[in-house]
mmCIF file of C-alpha atoms in Angstrom:
data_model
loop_
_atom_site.group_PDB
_atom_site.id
_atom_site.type_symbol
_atom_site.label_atom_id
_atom_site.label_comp_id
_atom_site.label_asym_id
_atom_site.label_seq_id
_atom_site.Cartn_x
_atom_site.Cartn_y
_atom_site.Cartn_z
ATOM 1 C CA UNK M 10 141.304 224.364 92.109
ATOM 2 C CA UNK M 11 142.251 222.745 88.644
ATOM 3 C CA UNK M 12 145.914 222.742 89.810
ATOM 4 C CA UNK M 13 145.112 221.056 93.169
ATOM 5 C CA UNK M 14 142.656 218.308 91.128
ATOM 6 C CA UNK M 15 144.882 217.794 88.638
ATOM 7 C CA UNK M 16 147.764 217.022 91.447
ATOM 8 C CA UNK M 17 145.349 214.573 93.483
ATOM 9 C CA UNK M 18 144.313 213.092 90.575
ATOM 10 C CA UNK M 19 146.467 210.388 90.261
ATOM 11 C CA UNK M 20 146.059 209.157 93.499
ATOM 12 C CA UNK M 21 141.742 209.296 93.093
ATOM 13 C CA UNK M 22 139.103 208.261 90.764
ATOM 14 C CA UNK M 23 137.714 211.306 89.548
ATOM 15 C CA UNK M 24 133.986 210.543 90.042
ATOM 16 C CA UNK M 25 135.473 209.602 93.777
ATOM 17 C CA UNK M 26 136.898 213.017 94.171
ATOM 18 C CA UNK M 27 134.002 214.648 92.830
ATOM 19 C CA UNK M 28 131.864 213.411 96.042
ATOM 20 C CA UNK M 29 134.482 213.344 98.518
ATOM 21 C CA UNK M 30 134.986 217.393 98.068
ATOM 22 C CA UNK M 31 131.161 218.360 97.757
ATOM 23 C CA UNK M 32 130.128 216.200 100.456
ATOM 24 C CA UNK M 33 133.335 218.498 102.361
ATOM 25 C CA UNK M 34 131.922 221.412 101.152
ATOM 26 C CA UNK M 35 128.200 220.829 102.230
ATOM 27 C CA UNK M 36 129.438 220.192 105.444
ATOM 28 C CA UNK M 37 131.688 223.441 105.688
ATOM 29 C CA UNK M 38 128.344 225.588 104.171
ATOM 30 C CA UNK M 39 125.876 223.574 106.796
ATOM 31 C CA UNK M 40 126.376 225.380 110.197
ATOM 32 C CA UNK M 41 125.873 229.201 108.179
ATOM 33 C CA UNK M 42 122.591 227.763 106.058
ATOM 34 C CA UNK M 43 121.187 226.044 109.347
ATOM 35 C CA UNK M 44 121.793 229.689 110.837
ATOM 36 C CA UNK M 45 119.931 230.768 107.792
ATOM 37 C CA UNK M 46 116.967 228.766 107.880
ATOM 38 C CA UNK M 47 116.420 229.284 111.502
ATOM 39 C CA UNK M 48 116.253 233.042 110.864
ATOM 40 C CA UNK M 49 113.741 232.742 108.421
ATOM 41 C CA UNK M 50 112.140 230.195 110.560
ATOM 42 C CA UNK M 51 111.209 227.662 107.575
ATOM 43 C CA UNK M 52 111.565 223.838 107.967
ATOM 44 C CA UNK M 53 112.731 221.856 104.638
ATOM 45 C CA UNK M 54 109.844 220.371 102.911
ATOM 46 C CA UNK M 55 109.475 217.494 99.954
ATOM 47 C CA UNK M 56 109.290 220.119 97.380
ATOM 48 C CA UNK M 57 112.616 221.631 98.677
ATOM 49 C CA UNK M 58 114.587 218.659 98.538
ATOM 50 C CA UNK M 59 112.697 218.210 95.549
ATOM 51 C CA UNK M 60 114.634 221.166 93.887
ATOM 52 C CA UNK M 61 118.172 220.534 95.705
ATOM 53 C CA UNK M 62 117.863 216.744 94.124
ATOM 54 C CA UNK M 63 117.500 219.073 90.491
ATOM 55 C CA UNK M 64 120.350 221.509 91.178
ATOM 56 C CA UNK M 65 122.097 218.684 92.541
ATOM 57 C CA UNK M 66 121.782 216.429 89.507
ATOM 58 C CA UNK M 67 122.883 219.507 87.030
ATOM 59 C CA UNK M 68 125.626 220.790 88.894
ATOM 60 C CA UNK M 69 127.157 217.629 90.535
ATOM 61 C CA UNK M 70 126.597 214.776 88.303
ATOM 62 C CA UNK M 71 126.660 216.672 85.129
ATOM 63 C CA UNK M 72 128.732 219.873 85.134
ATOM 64 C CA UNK M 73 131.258 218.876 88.007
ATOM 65 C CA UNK M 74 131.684 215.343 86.487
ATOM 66 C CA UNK M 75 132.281 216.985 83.032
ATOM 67 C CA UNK M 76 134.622 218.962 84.702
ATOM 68 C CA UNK M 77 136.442 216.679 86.974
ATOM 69 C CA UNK M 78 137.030 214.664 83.291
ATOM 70 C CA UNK M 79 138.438 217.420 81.837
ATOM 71 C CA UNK M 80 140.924 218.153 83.900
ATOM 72 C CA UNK M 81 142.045 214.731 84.147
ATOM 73 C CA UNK M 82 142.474 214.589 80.519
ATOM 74 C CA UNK M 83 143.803 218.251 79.306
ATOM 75 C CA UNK M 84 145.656 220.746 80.689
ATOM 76 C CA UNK M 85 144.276 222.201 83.867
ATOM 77 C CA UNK M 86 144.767 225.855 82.661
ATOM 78 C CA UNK M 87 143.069 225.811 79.512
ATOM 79 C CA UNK M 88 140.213 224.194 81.651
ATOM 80 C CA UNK M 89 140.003 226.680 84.187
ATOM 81 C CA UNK M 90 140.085 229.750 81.478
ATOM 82 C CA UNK M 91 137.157 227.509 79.681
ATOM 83 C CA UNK M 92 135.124 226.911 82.820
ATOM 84 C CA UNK M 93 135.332 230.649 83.557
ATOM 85 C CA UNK M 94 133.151 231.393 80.598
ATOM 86 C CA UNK M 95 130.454 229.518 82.360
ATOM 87 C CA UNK M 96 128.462 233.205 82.994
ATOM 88 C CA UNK M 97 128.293 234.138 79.484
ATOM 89 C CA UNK M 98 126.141 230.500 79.007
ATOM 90 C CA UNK M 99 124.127 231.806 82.319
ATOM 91 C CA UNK M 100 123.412 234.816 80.163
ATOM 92 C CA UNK M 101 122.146 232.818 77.614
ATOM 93 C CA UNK M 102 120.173 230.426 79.866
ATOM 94 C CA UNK M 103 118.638 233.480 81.535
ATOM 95 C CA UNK M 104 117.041 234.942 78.255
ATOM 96 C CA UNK M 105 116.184 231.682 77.179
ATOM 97 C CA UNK M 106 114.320 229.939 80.482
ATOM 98 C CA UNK M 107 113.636 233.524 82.689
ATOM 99 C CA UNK M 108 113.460 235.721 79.553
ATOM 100 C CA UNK M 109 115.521 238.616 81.274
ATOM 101 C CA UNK M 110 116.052 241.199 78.335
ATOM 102 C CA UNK M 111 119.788 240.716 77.873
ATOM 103 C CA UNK M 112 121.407 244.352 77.751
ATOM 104 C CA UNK M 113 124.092 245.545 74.741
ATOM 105 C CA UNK M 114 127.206 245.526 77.135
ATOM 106 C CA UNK M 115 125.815 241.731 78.201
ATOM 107 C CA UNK M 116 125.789 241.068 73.926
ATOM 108 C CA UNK M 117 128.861 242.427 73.343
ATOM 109 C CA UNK M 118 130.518 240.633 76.008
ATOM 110 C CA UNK M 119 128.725 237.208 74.717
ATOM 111 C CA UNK M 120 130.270 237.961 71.667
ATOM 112 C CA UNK M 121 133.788 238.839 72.636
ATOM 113 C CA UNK M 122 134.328 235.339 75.195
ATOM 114 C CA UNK M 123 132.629 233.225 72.184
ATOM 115 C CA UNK M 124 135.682 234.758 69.880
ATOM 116 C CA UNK M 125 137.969 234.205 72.651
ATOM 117 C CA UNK M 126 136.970 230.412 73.203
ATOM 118 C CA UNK M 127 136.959 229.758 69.373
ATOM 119 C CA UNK M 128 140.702 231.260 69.711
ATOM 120 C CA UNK M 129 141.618 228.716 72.394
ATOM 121 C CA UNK M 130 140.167 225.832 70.567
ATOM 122 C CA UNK M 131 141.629 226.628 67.937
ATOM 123 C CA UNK M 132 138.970 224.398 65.372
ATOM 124 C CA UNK M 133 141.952 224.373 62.450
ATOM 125 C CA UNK M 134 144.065 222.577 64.855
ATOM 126 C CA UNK M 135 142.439 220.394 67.284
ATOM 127 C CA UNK M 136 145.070 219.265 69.631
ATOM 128 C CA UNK M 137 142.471 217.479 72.405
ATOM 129 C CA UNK M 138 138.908 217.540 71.160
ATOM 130 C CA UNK M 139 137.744 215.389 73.709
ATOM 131 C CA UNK M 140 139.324 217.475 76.896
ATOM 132 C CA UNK M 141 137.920 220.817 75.436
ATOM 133 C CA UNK M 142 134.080 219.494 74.893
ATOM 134 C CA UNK M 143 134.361 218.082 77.914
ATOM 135 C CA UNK M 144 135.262 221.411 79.674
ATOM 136 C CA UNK M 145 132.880 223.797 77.091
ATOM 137 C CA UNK M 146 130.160 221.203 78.113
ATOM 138 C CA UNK M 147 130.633 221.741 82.195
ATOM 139 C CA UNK M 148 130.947 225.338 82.074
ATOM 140 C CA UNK M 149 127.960 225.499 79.624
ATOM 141 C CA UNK M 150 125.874 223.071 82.257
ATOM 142 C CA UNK M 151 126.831 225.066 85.188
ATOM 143 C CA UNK M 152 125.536 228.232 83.151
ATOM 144 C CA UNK M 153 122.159 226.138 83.544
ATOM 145 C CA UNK M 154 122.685 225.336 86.905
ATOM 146 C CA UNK M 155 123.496 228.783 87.829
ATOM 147 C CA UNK M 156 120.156 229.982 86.489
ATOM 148 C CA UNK M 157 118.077 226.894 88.165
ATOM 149 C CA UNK M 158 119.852 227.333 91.227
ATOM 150 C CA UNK M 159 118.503 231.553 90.646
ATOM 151 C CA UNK M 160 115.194 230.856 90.071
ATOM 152 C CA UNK M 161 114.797 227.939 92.842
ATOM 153 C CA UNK M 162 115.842 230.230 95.276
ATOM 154 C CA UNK M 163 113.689 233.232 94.397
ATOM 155 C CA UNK M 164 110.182 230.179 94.535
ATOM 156 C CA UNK M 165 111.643 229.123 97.797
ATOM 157 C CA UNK M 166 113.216 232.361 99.347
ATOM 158 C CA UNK M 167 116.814 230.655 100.531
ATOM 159 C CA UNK M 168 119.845 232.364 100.332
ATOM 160 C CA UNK M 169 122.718 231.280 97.857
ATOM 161 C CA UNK M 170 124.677 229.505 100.514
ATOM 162 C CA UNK M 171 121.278 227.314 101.719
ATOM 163 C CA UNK M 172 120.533 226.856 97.631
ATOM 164 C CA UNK M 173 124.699 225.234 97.177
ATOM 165 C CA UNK M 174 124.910 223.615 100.848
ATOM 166 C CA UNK M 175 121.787 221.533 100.338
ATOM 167 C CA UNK M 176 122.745 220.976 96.444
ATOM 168 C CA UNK M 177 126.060 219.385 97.886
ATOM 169 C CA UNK M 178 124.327 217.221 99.898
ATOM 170 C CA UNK M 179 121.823 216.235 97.454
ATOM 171 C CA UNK M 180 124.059 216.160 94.181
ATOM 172 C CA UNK M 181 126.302 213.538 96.509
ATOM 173 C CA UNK M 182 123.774 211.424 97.562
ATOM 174 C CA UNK M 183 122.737 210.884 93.928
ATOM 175 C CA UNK M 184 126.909 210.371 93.153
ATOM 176 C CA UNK M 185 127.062 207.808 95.946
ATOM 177 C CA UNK M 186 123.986 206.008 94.674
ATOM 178 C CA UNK M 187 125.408 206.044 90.876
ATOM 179 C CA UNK M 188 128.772 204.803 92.651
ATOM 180 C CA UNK M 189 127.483 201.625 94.987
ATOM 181 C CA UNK M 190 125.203 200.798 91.147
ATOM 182 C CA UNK M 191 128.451 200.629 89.562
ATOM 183 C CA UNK M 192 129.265 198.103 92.196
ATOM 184 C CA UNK M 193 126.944 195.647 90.945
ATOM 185 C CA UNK M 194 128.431 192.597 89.306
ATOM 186 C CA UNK M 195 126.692 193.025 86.099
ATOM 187 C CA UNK M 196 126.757 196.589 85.675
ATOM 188 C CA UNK M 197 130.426 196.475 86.539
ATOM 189 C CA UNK M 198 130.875 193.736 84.080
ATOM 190 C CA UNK M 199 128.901 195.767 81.107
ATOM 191 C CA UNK M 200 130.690 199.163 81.824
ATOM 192 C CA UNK M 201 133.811 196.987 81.286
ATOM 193 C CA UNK M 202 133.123 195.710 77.444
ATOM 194 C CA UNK M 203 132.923 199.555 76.857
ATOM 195 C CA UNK M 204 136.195 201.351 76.904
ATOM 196 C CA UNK M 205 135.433 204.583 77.554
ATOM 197 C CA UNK M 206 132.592 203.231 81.071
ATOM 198 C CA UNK M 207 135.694 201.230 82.155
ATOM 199 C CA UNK M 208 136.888 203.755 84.055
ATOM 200 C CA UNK M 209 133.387 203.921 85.603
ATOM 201 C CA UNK M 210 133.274 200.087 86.682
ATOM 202 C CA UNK M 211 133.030 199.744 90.753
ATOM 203 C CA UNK M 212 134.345 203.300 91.119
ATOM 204 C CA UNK M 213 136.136 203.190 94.578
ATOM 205 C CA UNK M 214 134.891 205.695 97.064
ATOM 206 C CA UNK M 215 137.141 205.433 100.224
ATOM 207 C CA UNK M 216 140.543 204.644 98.334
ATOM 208 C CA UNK M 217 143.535 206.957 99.189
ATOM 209 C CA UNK M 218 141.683 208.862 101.939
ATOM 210 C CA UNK M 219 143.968 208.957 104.602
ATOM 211 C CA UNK M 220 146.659 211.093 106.532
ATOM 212 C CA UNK M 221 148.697 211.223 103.681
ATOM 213 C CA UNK M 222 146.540 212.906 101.117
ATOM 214 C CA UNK M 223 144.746 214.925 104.362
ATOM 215 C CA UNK M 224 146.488 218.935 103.067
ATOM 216 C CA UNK M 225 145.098 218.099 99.816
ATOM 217 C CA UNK M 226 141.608 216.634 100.506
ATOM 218 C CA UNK M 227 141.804 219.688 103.086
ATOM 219 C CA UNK M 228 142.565 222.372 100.339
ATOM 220 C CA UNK M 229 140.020 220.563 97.440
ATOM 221 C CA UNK M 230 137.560 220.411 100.495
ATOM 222 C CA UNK M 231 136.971 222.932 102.818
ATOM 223 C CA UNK M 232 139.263 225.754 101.061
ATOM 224 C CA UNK M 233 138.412 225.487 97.532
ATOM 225 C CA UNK M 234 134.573 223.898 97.203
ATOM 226 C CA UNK M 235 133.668 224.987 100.900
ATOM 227 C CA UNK M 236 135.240 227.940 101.476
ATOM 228 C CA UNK M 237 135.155 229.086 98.127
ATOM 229 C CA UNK M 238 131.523 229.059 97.630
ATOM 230 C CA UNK M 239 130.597 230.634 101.064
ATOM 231 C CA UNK M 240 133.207 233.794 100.249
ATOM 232 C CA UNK M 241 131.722 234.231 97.224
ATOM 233 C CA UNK M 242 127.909 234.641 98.407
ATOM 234 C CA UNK M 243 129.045 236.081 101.457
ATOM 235 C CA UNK M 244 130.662 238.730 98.779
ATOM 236 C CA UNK M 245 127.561 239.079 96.469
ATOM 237 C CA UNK M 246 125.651 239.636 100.196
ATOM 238 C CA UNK M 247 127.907 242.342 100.947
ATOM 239 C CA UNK M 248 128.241 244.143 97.609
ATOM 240 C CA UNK M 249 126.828 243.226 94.221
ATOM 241 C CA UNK M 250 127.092 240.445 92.007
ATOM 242 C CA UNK M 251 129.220 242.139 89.876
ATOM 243 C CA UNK M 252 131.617 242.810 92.486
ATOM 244 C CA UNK M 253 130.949 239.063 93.473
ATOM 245 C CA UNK M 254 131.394 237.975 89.975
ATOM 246 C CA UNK M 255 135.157 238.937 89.594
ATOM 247 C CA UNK M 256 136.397 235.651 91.120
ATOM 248 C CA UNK M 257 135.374 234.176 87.074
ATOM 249 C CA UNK M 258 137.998 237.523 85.591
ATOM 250 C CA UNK M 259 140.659 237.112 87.789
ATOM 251 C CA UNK M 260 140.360 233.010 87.534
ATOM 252 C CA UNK M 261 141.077 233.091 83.102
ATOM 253 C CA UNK M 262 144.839 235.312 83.871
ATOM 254 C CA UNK M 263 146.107 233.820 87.232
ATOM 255 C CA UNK M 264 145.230 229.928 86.496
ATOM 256 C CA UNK M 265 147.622 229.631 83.569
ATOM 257 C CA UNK M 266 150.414 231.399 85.502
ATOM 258 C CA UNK M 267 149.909 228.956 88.903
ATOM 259 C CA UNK M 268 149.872 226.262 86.763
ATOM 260 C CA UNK M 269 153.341 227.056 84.512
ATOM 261 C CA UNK M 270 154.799 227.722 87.687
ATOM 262 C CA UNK M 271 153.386 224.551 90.233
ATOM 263 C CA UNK M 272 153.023 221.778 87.558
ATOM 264 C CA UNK M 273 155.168 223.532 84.813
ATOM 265 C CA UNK M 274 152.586 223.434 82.035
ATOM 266 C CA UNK M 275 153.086 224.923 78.777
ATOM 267 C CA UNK M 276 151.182 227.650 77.735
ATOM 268 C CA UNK M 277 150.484 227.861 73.825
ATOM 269 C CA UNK M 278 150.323 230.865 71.953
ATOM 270 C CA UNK M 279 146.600 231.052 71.329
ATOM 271 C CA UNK M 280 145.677 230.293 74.728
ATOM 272 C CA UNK M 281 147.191 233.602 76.204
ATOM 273 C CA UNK M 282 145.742 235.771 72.829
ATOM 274 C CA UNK M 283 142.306 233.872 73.626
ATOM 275 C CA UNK M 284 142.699 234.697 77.675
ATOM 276 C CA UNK M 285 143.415 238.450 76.504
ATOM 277 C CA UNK M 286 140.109 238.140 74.776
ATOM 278 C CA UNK M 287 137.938 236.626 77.341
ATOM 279 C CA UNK M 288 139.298 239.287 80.067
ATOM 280 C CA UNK M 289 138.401 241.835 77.635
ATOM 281 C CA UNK M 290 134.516 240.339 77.801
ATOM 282 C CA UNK M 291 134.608 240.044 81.428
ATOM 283 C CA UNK M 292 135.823 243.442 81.658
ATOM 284 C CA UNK M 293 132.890 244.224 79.290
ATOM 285 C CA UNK M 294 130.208 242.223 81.316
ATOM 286 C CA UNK M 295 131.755 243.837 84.614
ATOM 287 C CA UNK M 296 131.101 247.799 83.384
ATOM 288 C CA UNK M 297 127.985 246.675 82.047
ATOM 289 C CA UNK M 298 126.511 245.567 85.200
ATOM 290 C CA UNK M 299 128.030 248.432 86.909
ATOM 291 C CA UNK M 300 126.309 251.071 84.802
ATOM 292 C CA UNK M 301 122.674 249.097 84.911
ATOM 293 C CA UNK M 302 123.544 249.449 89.048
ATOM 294 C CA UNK M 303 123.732 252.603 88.892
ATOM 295 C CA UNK M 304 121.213 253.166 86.623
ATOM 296 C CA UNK M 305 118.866 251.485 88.718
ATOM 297 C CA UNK M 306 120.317 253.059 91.841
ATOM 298 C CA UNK M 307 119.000 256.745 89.730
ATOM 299 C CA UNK M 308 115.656 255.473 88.537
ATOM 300 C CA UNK M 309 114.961 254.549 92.452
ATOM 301 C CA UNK M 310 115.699 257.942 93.532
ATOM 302 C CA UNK M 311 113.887 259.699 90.800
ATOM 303 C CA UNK M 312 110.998 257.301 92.173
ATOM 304 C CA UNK M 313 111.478 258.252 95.734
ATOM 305 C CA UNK M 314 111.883 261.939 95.599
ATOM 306 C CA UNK M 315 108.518 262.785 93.258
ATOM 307 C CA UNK M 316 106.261 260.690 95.433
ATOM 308 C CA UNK M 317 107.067 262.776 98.630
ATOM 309 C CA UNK M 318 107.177 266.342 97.197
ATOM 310 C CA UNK M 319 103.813 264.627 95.929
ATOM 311 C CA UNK M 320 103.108 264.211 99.742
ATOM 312 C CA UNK M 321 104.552 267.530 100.917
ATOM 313 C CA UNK M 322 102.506 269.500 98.378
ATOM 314 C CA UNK M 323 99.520 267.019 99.957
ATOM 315 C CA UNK M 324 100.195 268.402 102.995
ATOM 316 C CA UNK M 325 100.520 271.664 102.414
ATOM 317 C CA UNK M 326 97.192 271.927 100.764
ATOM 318 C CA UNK M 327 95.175 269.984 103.979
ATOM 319 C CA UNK M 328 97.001 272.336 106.117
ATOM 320 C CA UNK M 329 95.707 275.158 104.047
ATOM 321 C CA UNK M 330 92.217 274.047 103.801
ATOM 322 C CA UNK M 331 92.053 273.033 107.325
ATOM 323 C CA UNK M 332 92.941 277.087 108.269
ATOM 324 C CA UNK M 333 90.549 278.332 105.964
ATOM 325 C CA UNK M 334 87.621 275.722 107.878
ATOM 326 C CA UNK M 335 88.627 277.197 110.752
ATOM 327 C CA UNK M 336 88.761 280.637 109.744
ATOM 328 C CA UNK M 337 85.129 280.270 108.023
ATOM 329 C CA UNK M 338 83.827 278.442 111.566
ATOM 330 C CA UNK M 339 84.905 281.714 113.673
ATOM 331 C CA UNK M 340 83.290 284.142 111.554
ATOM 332 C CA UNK M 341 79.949 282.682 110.981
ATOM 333 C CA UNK M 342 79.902 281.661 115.441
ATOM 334 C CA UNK M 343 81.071 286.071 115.385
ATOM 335 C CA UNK M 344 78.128 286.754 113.006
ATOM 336 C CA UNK M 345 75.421 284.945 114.876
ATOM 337 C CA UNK M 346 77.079 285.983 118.071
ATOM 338 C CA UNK M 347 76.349 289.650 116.736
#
C-alpha cells in the first residue's frame, strides 16, 4: 500500500487520495455488511451513524491523513514498518480506555517495538523529523481507532466489516465536507498565507481520475483499502485475531524489500536492526496471544466437564431415591395387603 501511494502520489493531492480510496473501499465492504445487517435484522439508527461519524473522524481524517502525509514526505518503507506498530498503541489504548489487564508477553512485546522504533528514529540523528511524527502519530491514532472501533461494535453488536464499511462512508463524507470548505474563497485565501495549509487550499477532488490512473486507483481501491480490510476480518472470523493479526508482522520485513526493489529505496542500517526488533515483538505479542487462547480454550473445558459430572452424579442420586420410593410404596401396599 505505501509503495502504490507513494507511486500515485505525484499525480494526486493526498487529502484527495485519501477519500477517493475509502469511499472505494466502503463501496467494495457494502454488499457483505448489508448481508450482515439483514441477518441480524437491525436497521441503522442516529446513534449508529452517530458512532461511524466518531470512528470515521479518528481513523479517516486523523490517522489516514497523518498517514497519507507521511508517505508523501519520507520514505514509504520506514512508514509502513512505523505504521505496523499501530497494535502495540491499541494495547495501550485498551488498558487505558477498556482497562483490559495487559498480560507479561503483551509488556514485553510493548517494550521490545518501543526499542525497535527508538532504533529507527534514530533521536541522535534525525534525518526527517517531520515524516517520522507524522507516521508515529497515525499509527498511534489508529491504535485509538482500533479500540473505539472494538468497543462501538461490542454497544452496537456489528461485525468488523459493518464497523469499517460504514466508517468509510462516514470518515469520507466528513473529508468531502473539509474539502468543498477549503473551496471557499476566504478559507482558501487564509490557508494560503500559511505555508505548511497551502497545500490544503481548494484541495482538488476529481483531478487525475481517469483511464489512465484506473490499475492504480483499482489496486489503492478495491485491492488494498477494500479488499484488504474484508480479508482481514473475514480471517479474524475464521480463526483468531492472532492469526488475523499477522498481516501487521509480515507488513515491517516485506515492505522495505518491495520498496528497494519497485521504487529502489535505500534501506539504512538502523532501519533493518530496528525491523529485526519489531518482528521480534510481534513474534512476542503473537505467542502471547496464542498461549492466553489456549489457556482460555483449558479453563472452558475444566468449566464444562465439572458441571456435568455435577449433573451425572445428580442423576444418579434421583434415580436412586426414586427406586428406593418405589421399593418403600410396594412393601407397605404388601403389608396392608397381608
Amino acid at each position: 500500500m505505501e509503495i502504490a501511494l507513494k507511486a500515485a502520489g505525484g499525480a494526486f493531492n493526498p487529502i484527495q487520495l485519501n477519500l477517493i480510496r475509502f469511499f472505494i473501499g466502503g463501496v467494495i465492504l457494502l454488499p457483505i455488511a448489508l448481508r450482515a445487517l439483514s441477518k441480524q435484522q437491525h436497521h441503522l439508527t442516529r446513534s449508529d451513524w452517530s458512532l461511524f461519524f466518531l470512528t470515521g473522524f479518528v481513523c479517516v481524517i486523523v490517522s489516514m491523513t497523518l498517514y497519507q502525509l507521511a508517505i508523501s514526505v519520507d520514505e514509504a518503507s520506514t512508514v509502513a514498518v512505523l505504521f505496523s506498530c499501530n497494535p502495540v498503541f491499541a494495547l495501550i489504548f485498551s488498558y487505558l480506555i477498556l482497562h483490559e489487564r495487559l498480560g507479561r508477553a503483551n509488556l514485553i512485546a510493548v517494550v521490545i517495538s518501543i526499542i525497535g522504533l527508538i532504533v529507527i528514529v534514530n533521536p541522535a540523528h534525525l534525518s526527517n523529523p517531520i515524516g517520522l511524527s507524522l507516521a508515529i502519530g497515525s499509527a498511534l491514532t489508529f491504535g485509538l481507532y482500533s479500540i473505539v472501533s472494538r468497543w462501538g461494535s461490542v454497544r452496537h453488536h456489528f461485525n468488523g466489516i459493518v464497523m469499517t464499511c460504514f466508517t468509510f462512508f462516514a470518515g469520507s463524507f466528513e473529508l468531502l465536507v473539509l474539502m468543498l470548505l477549503s473551496h471557499v474563497p476566504a478559507v482558501a485565501g487564509g490557508m494560503r498565507q500559511v505555508s505548511w495549509l497551502s497545500q490544503f487550499a481548494a484541495m482538488p477532488i476529481l483531478k487525475n481520475v481517469s483511464l489512465e490512473y484506473f490499475w492504480l486507483l483499482f489496486f489503492i481501491g478495491v485491492c488494498v483499502t477494500g479488499g484488504g480490510f474484508a480479508f482481514y476480518f473475514l480471517a479474524m472470523e475464521r480463526s483468531d485475531v492472532s492469526t488475523a493479526s499477522l498481516v501487521f508482522f509480515i507488513k515491517p520485513g516485506l515492505a522495505p524489500i518491495l520498496a528497494a526493489i519497485l521504487i529502489h529505496e535505500r534501506i539504512l542500517t538502523n532501519t533493518v536492526i530496528g525491523i529485526v526488533i519489531i518482528l521480534l515483538g510481534s513474534v512476542v505479542t503473537f505467542m502471547g496471544n496464542r498461549v492466553k487462547s489456549r489457556e482460555s480454550q483449558l479453563a472452558d473445558q475444566e468449566a464444562t466437564v465439572p458441571a456435568s459430572d455435577f449433573q451425572e452424579e445428580t442423576q444418579t442420586a434421583a434415580a436412586k431415591l426414586r427406586a428406593r420410593a418405589e421399593a418403600h410404596v410396594k412393601s407397605s401396599s404388601t403389608e396392608s395387603t397381608d
